[in-house]
Coordinates of C-alpha atoms in Angstrom, one line a residue:
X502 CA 0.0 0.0 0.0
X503 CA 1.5 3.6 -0.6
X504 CA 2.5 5.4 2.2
X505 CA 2.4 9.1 3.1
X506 CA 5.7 10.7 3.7
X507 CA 4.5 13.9 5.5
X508 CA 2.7 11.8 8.2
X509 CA 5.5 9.6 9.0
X510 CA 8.8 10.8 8.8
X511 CA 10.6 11.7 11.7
X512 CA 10.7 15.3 13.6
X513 CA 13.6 16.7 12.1
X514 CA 12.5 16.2 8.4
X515 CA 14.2 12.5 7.8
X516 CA 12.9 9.9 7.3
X517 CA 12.2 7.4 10.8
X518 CA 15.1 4.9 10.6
X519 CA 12.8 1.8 10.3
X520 CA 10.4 0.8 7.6
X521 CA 7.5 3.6 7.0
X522 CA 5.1 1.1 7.0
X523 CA 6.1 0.1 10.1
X524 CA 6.3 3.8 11.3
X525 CA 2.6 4.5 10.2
X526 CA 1.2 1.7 12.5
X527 CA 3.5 2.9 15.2
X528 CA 2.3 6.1 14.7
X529 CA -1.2 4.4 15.1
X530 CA -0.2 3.3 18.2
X531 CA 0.3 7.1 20.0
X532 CA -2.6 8.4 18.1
X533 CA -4.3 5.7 19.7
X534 CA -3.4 6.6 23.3
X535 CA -4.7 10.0 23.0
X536 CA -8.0 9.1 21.6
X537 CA -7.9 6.8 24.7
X538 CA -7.1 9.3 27.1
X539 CA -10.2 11.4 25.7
X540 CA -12.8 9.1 25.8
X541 CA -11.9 7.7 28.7
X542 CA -11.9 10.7 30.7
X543 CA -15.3 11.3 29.9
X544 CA -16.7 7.9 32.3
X545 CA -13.6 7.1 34.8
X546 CA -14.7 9.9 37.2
X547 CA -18.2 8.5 36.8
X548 CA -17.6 5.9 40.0
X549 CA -15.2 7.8 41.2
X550 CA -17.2 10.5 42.0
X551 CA -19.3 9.7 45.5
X552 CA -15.4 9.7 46.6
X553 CA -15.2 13.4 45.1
X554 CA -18.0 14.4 46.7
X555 CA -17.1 12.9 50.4
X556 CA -13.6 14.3 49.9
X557 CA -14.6 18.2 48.2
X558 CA -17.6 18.4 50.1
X559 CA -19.9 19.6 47.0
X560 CA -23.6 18.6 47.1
X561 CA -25.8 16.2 45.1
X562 CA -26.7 18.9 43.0
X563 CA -23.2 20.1 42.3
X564 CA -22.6 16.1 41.5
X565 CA -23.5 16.2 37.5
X566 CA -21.4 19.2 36.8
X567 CA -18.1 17.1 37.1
X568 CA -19.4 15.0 34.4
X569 CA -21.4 17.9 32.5
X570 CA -18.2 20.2 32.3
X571 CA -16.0 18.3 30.5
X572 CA -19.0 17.1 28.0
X573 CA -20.0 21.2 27.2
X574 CA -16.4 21.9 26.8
X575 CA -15.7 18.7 24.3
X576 CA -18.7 18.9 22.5
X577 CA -19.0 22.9 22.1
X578 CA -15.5 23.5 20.5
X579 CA -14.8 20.4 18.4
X580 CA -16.1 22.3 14.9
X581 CA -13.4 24.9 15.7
X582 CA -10.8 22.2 16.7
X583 CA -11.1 20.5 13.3
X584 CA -11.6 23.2 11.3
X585 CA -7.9 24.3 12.9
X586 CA -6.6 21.1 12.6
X587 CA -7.1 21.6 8.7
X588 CA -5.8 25.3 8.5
X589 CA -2.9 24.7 11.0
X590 CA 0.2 22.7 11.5
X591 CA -1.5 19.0 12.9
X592 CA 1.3 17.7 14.4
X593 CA 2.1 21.2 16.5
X594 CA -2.0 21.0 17.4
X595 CA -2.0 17.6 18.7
X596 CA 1.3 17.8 21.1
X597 CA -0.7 21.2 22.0
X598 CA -3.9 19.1 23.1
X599 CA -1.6 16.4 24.6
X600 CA 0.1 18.6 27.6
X601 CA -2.8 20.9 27.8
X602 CA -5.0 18.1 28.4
X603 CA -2.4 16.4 30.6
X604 CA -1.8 19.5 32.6
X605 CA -5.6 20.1 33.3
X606 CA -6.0 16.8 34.7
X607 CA -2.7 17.3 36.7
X608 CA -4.5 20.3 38.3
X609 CA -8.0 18.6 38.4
X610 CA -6.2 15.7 40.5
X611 CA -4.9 18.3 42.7
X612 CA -8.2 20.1 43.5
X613 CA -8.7 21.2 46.7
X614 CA -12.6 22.1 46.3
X615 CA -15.4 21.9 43.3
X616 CA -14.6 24.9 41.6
X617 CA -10.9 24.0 40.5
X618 CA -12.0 20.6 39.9
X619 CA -14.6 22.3 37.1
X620 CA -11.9 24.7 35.9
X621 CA -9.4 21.5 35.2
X622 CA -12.7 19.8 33.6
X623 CA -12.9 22.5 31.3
X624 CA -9.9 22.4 30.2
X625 CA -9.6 18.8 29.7
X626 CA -12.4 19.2 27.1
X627 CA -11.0 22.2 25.3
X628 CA -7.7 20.6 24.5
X629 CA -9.7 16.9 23.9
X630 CA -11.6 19.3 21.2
X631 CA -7.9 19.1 19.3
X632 CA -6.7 15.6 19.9
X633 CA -10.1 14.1 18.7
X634 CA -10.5 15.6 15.5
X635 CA -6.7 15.3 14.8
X636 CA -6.5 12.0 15.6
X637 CA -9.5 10.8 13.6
X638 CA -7.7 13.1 10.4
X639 CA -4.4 11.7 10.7
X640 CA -5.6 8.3 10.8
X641 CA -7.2 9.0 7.2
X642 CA -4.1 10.4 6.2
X643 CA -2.2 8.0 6.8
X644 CA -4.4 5.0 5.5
X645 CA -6.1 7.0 2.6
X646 CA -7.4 3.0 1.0
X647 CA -7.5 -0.6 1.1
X648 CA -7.2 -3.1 4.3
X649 CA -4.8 -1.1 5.7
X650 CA -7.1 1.7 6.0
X651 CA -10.2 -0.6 7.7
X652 CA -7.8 -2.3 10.2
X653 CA -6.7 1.1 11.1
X654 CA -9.5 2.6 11.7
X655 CA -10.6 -0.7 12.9
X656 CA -8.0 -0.2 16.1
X657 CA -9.3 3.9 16.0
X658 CA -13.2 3.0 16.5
X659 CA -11.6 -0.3 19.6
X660 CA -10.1 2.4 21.3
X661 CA -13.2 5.2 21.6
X662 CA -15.6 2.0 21.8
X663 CA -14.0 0.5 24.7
X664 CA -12.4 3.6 25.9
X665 CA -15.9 4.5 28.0
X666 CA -15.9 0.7 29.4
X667 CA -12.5 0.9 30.1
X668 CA -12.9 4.0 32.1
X669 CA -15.6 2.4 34.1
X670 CA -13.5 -0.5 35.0
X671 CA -10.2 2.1 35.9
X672 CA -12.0 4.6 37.5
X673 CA -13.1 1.5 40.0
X674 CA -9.8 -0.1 40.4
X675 CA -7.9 3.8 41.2
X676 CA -10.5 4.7 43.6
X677 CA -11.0 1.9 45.2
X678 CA -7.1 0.8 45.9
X679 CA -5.6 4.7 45.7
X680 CA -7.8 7.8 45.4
X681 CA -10.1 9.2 42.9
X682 CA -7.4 11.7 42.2
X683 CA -5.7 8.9 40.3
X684 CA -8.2 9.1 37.9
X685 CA -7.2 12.6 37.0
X686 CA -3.4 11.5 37.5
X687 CA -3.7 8.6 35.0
X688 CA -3.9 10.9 31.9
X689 CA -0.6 12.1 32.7
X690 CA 0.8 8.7 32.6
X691 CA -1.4 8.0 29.2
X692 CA -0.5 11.2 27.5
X693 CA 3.5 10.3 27.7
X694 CA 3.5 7.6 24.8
X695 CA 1.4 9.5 22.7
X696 CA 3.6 13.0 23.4
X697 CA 6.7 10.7 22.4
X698 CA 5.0 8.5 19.6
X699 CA 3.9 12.2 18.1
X700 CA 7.4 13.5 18.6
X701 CA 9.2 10.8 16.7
X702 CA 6.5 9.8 14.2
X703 CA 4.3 12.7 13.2
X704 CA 4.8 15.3 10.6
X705 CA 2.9 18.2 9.9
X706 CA 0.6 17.5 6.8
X707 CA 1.8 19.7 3.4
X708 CA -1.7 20.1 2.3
X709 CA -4.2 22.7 4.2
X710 CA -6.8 24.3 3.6
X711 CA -6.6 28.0 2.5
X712 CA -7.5 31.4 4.6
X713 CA -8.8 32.6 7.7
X714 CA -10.1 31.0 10.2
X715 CA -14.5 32.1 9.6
X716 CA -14.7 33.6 13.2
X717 CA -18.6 34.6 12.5
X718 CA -19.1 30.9 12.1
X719 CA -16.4 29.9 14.7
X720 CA -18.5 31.8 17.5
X721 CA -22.2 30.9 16.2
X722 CA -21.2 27.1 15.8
X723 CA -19.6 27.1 19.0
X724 CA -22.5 29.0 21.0
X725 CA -24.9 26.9 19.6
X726 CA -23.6 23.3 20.4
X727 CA -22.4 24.5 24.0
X728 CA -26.5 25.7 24.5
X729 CA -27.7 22.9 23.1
X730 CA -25.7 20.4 24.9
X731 CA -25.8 22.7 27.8
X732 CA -29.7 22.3 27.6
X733 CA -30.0 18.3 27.5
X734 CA -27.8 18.9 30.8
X735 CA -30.2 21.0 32.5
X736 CA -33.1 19.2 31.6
X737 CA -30.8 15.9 33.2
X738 CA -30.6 18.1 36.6
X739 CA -34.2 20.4 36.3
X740 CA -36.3 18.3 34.1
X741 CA -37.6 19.1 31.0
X742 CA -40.2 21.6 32.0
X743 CA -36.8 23.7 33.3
X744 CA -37.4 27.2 31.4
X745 CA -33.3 27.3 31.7
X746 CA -33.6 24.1 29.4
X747 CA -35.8 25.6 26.7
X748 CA -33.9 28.8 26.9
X749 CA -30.9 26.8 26.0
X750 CA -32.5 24.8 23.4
X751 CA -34.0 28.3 21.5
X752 CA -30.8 30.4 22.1
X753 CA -28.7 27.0 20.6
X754 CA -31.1 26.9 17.5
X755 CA -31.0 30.4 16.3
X756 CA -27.1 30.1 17.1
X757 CA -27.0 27.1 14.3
X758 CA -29.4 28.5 12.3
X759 CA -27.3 31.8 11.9
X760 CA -24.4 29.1 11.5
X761 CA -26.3 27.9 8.8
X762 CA -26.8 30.7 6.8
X763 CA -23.3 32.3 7.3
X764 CA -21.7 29.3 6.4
X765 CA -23.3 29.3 2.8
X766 CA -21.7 32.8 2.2
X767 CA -18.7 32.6 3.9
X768 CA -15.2 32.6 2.2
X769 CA -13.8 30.1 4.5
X770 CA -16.4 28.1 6.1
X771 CA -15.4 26.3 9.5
X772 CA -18.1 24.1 8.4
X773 CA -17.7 23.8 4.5
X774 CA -21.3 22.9 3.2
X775 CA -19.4 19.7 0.9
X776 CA -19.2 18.3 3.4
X777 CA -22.6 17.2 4.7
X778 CA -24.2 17.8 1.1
X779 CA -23.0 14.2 0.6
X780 CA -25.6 11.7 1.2
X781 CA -23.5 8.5 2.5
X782 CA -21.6 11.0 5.0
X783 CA -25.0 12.6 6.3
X784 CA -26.2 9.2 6.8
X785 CA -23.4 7.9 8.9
X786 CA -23.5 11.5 10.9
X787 CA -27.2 10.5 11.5
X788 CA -26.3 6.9 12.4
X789 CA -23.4 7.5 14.9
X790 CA -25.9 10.4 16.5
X791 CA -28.6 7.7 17.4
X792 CA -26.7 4.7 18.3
X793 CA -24.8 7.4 21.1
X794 CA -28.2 8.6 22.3
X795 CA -29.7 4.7 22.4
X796 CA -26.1 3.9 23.8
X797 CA -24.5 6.2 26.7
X798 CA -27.9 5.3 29.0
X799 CA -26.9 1.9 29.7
X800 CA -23.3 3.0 31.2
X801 CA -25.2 4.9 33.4
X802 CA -27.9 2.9 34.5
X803 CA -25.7 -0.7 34.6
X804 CA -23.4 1.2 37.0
X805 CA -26.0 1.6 39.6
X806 CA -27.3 -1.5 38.7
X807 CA -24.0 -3.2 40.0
X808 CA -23.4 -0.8 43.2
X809 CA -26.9 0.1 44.0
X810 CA -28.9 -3.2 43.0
X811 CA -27.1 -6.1 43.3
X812 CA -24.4 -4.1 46.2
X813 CA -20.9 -4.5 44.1
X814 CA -17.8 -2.6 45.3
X815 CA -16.9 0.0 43.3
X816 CA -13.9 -2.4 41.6
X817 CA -16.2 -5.2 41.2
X818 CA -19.1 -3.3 39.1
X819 CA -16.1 -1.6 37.1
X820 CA -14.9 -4.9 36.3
X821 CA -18.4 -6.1 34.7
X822 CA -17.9 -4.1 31.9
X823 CA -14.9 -5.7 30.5
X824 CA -16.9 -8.7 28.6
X825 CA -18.3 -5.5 26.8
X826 CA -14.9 -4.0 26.7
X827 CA -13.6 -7.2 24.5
X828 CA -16.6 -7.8 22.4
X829 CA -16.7 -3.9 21.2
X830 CA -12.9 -4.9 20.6
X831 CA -13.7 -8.0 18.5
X832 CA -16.5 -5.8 16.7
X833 CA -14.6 -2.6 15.5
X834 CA -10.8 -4.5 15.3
X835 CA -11.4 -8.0 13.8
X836 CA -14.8 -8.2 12.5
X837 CA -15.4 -4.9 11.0
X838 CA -12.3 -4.5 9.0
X839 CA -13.2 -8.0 7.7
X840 CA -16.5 -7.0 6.7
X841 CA -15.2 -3.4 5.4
X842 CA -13.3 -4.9 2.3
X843 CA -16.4 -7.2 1.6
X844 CA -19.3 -5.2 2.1
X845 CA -21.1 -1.7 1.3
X846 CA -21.1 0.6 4.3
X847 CA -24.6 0.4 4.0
X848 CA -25.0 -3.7 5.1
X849 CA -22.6 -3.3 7.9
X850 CA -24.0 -0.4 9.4
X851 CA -27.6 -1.4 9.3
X852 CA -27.1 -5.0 10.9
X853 CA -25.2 -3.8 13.2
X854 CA -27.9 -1.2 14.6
X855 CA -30.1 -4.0 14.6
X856 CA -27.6 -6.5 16.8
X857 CA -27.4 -3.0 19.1
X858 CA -31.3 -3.1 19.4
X859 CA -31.6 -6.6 20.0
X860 CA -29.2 -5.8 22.5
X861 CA -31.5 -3.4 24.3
X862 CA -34.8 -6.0 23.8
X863 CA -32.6 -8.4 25.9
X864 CA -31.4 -5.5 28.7
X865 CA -35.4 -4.4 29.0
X866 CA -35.8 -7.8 30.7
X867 CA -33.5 -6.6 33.6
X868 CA -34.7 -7.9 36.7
X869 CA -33.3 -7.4 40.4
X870 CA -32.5 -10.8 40.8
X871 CA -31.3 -11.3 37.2
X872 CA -28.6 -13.6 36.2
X873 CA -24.9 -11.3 34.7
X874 CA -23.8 -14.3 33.2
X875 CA -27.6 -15.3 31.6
X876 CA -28.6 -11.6 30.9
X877 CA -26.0 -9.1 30.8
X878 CA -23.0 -10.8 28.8
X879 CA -25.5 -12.1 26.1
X880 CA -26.6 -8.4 25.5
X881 CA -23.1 -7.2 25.9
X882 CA -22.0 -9.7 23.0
X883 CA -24.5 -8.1 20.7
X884 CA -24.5 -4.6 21.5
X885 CA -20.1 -5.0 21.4
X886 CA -20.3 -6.8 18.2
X887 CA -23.1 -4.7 16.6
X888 CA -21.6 -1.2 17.2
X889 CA -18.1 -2.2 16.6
X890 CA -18.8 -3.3 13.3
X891 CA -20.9 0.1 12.8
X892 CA -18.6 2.3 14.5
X893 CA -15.6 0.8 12.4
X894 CA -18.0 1.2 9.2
X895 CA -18.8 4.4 10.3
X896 CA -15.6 6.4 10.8
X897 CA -14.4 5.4 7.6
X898 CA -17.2 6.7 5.5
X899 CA -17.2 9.8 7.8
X900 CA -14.1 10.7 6.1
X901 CA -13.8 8.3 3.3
X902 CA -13.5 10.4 -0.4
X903 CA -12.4 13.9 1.7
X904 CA -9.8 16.1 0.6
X905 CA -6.5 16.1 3.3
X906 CA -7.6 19.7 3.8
X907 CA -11.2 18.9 4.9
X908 CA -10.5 15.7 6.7
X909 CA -10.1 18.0 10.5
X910 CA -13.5 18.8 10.1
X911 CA -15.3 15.6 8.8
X912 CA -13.8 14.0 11.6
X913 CA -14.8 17.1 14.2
X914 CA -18.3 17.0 12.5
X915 CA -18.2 12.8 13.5
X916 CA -17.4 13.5 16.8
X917 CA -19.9 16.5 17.8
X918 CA -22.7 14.0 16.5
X919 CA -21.4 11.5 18.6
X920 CA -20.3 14.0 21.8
X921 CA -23.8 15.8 21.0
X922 CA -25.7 11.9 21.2
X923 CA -23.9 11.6 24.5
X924 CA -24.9 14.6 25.9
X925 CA -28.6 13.8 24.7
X926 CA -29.0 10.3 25.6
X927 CA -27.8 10.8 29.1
X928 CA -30.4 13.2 29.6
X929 CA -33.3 11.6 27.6
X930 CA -32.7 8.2 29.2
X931 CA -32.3 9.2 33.1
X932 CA -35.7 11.1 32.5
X933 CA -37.3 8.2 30.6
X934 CA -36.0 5.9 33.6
X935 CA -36.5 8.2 36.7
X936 CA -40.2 9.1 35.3
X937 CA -41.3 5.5 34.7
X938 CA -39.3 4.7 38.4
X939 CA -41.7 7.4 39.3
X940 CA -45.2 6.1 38.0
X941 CA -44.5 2.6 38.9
X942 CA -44.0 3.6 42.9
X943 CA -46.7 5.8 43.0
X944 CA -48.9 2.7 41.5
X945 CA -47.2 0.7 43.8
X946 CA -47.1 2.5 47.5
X947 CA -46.5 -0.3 49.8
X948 CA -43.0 -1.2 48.3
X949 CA -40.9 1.7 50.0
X950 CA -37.7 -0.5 51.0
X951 CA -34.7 0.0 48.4
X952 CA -34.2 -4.2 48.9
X953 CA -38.0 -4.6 48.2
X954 CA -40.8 -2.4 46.1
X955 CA -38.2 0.3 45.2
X956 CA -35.5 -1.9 43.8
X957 CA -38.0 -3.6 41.2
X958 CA -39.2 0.1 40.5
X959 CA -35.8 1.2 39.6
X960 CA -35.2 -1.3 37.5
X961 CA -38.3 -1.2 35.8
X962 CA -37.4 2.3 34.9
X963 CA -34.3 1.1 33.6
X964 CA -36.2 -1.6 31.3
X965 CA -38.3 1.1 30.2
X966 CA -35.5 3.4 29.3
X967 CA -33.9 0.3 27.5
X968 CA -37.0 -0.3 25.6
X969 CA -36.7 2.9 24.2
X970 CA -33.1 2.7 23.4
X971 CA -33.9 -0.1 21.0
X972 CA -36.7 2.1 19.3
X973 CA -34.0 4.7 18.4
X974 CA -31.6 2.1 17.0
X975 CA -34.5 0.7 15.0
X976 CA -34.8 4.1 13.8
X977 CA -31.3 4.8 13.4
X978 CA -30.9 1.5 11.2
X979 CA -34.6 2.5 8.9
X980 CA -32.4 5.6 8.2
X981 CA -29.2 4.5 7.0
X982 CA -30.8 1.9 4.8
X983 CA -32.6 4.9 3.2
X984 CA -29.6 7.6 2.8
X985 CA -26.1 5.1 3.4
X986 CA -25.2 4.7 -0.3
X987 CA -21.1 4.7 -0.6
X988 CA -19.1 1.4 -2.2
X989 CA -16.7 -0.7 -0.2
X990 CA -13.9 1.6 1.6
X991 CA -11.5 -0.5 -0.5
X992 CA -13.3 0.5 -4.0
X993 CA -12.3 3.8 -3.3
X994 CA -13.9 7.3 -4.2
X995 CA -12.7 10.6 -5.5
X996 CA -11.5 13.5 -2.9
X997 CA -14.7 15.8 -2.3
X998 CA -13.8 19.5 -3.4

């Protein structure tokens, strides 16, 4: 396969001293720790934080905001992140992102109360707004066809697929046997391959794109994703009457629909309109946003489940995600690049939505007594295997047929779907859940005990929730069989212009 020069050689200009093929995968490698250390950070405080908040002192209400401050931050700026990442020297970028984020969470470790902690949050999702895109972009650089390309992104799609299980299982092990300032600490010890690997491996790409960064569209794309993902996280904490919610959702769509309209004029678009005006890439943006809302729930939920329900240490309930862990592993790095060379984007993706679903139907017979092994593993197996093969599918034809120059933001317009999903589902599903929790107590008043009435009541919000996670990914699938229309990554297609 060829290679690409300006992606591999060395620092100083030369050439890396071993083969370039073998320098592209290695590059792989420390691209692939950062895109960990992103995605991970977004769930290992997520049973880490009762610690937090015994150590900080912050209240229930304060709780979400850890999680919530790093999610506005990623998801608000990744438009501008890519659209820099295309303009601007890559390689510079992404060592940028690495010791910013790497410093932020050495201060966020550090925190001696809430509002430091939020303040290193932040800035762990600013800089994650330039490793994500960047990563995603070099990875298509570097494998512009063929196998290569599908195993590649193959390992890309393992690492954010498992990242979030993975964080679950670290963030139980570090607080659990150290502190929950470890899992701020952690990142530092992640981000020094991938500062090294990027050092040694990674050159800046020759071709850009042209002009100024579009700072009309830079500041209306940004305002309106931080309000709109700012709103699903309201209506998460206030509930979905909240007229801070709805004010968030109107302010966010007159911010994108201003976005809109300048980006069609604008010399320089940080969104160029390309790139959505093809069919296959607006299916798979549609796709990926779906299967995340249907999808981040079930972290949420499965992690009380384990503590609350069935009474597991923190270490112990972080550990019962790693089945999932290794089947979303099997999915995005064996199976899907199998299936990528065979098949049309559009019969991987749609199965695989549909193994996600049936997924789902089998989680929305969650008891409290029910069986992990008989229950959760079998459902894990599907949902694993059905989004890896999508998620593997997807991120190819996300940037599949781009331009180097526009390949930053295809991949930043991949991720805020997917960032924006997260942000969504959370919300959508713990009000789905907590209402139906809700109505089934108040139908059923004598069970009041959280071993007895309660218990079955919060898990038959979760089953409800889970019901309607598989209506989305039936959705999601009806949809990409209807606008998914690109060949076999391996075919090829011409550069969009």
């Amino acid at each position: 396969m060829p290679t690409i020069p300006s992606a591999v050689e060395s620092a100083t200009g030369e050439r890396a001293p071993h083969d370039p093929g073998r320098a592209r995968w290695l590059a792989l490698g420390a691209i692939a720790f950062a895109q960990l250390m992103v995605i991970l950070d977004a769930t290992v405080v997520n049973i880490a934080l009762p610690s937090m908040q015994a150590d900080l002192g912050f209240s229930d209400a304060a709780r979400q905001w850890v999680v919530t401050t790093y999610v506005v931050a990623f998801g608000g700026l990744l438009m501008l992140g890519g659209r820099l990442a295309d303009m601007w020297d890559r390689r510079r970028l992404f060592l940028i992102g690495l010791v910013g984020f790497a410093l932020a969470s050495g201060v966020g470790g550090a925190a001696p109360n809430l509002a430091v902690l939020l303040v290193a949050r932040a800035g762990q999702g600013m800089f994650a707004t330039l490793l994500t895109p960047i990563a995603m972009s070099l990875v298509a650089v570097m494998f512009p066809g063929g196998r290569e390309r599908s195993i590649a992104f193959g390992v890309f799609s393992a690492v954010g697929m498992a990242g979030s299980a993975v964080g679950l299982v670290l963030g139980g092990a570090l607080t659990e046997y150290l502190s929950w300032r470890w899992c701020m600490y952690v990142n530092i010890v992640l981000a020094l391959p991938a500062v090294l690997g990027a050092l040694l491996l990674v050159r800046p790409v020759d071709e850009r794109a042209d002009g100024r960064v579009d700072v009309a569209g830079a500041a209306l794309g940004t305002a309106g994703v931080v309000a709109v993902v700012y709103g699903f996280s309201t209506a998460e904490s206030a509930g979905w009457g909240s007229p801070a919610c709805w004010l968030c959702f109107v302010v966010g769509g007159l911010a994108l629909a201003a976005f809109a309209a300048v980006e069609r004029r604008a010399a320089n678009p940080i969104l160029p309109p390309r790139i959505i005006a093809d069919r296959t890439r607006a299916g798979v943006y549609v796709a990926v946003l779906l299967s995340q809302i249907a999808n981040y729930g079930q972290f949420l939920f499965l992690a009380y489940y384990f503590q609350q329900i069935k009474g597991w240490a923190p270490v112990t309930a972080g550990a019962a995600f790693l089945p999932m862990t290794l089947f979303l592993t099997l999915g995005t790095a064996v199976v899907g690049p199998w299936l990528v060379n065979r098949l049309p984007a559009q019969r991987i993706i749609v199965p695989g939505l549909l193994l996600a679903a049936l997924a789902f139907i089998l989680f929305a017979q969650m008891r409290p007594d029910s069986s992990y092994w008989a229950l959760v593993i079998p459902a894990h197996a599907l949902m694993g295997i059905g989004l890896g093969i999508m998620f593997n599918s997807g991120s190819n034809s996300a940037t599949l047929g781009l331009a180097t120059s526009d390949t930053g933001i295809g991949s930043a317009v991949y991720s805020t779907f997917q960032q924006l999903g997260g942000a969504t589902g959370t919300a959508l599903m713990n009000t789905i859940a907590t209402s139906a929790t809700a109505a089934w107590i108040l139908s059923h008043p004598a069970g009041t005990g959280q071993t007895g009435g309660s218990a079955v009541g919060t898990v038959h919000g979760y089953s409800v929730a889970f019901w309607a996670s598989s209506a989305i990914l039936l959705v999601a699938a009806a949809l990409a069989a209807l606008l998914i229309r690109a060949p076999r990554p391996g075919d090829g297609r011409p550069a969009a212009k």
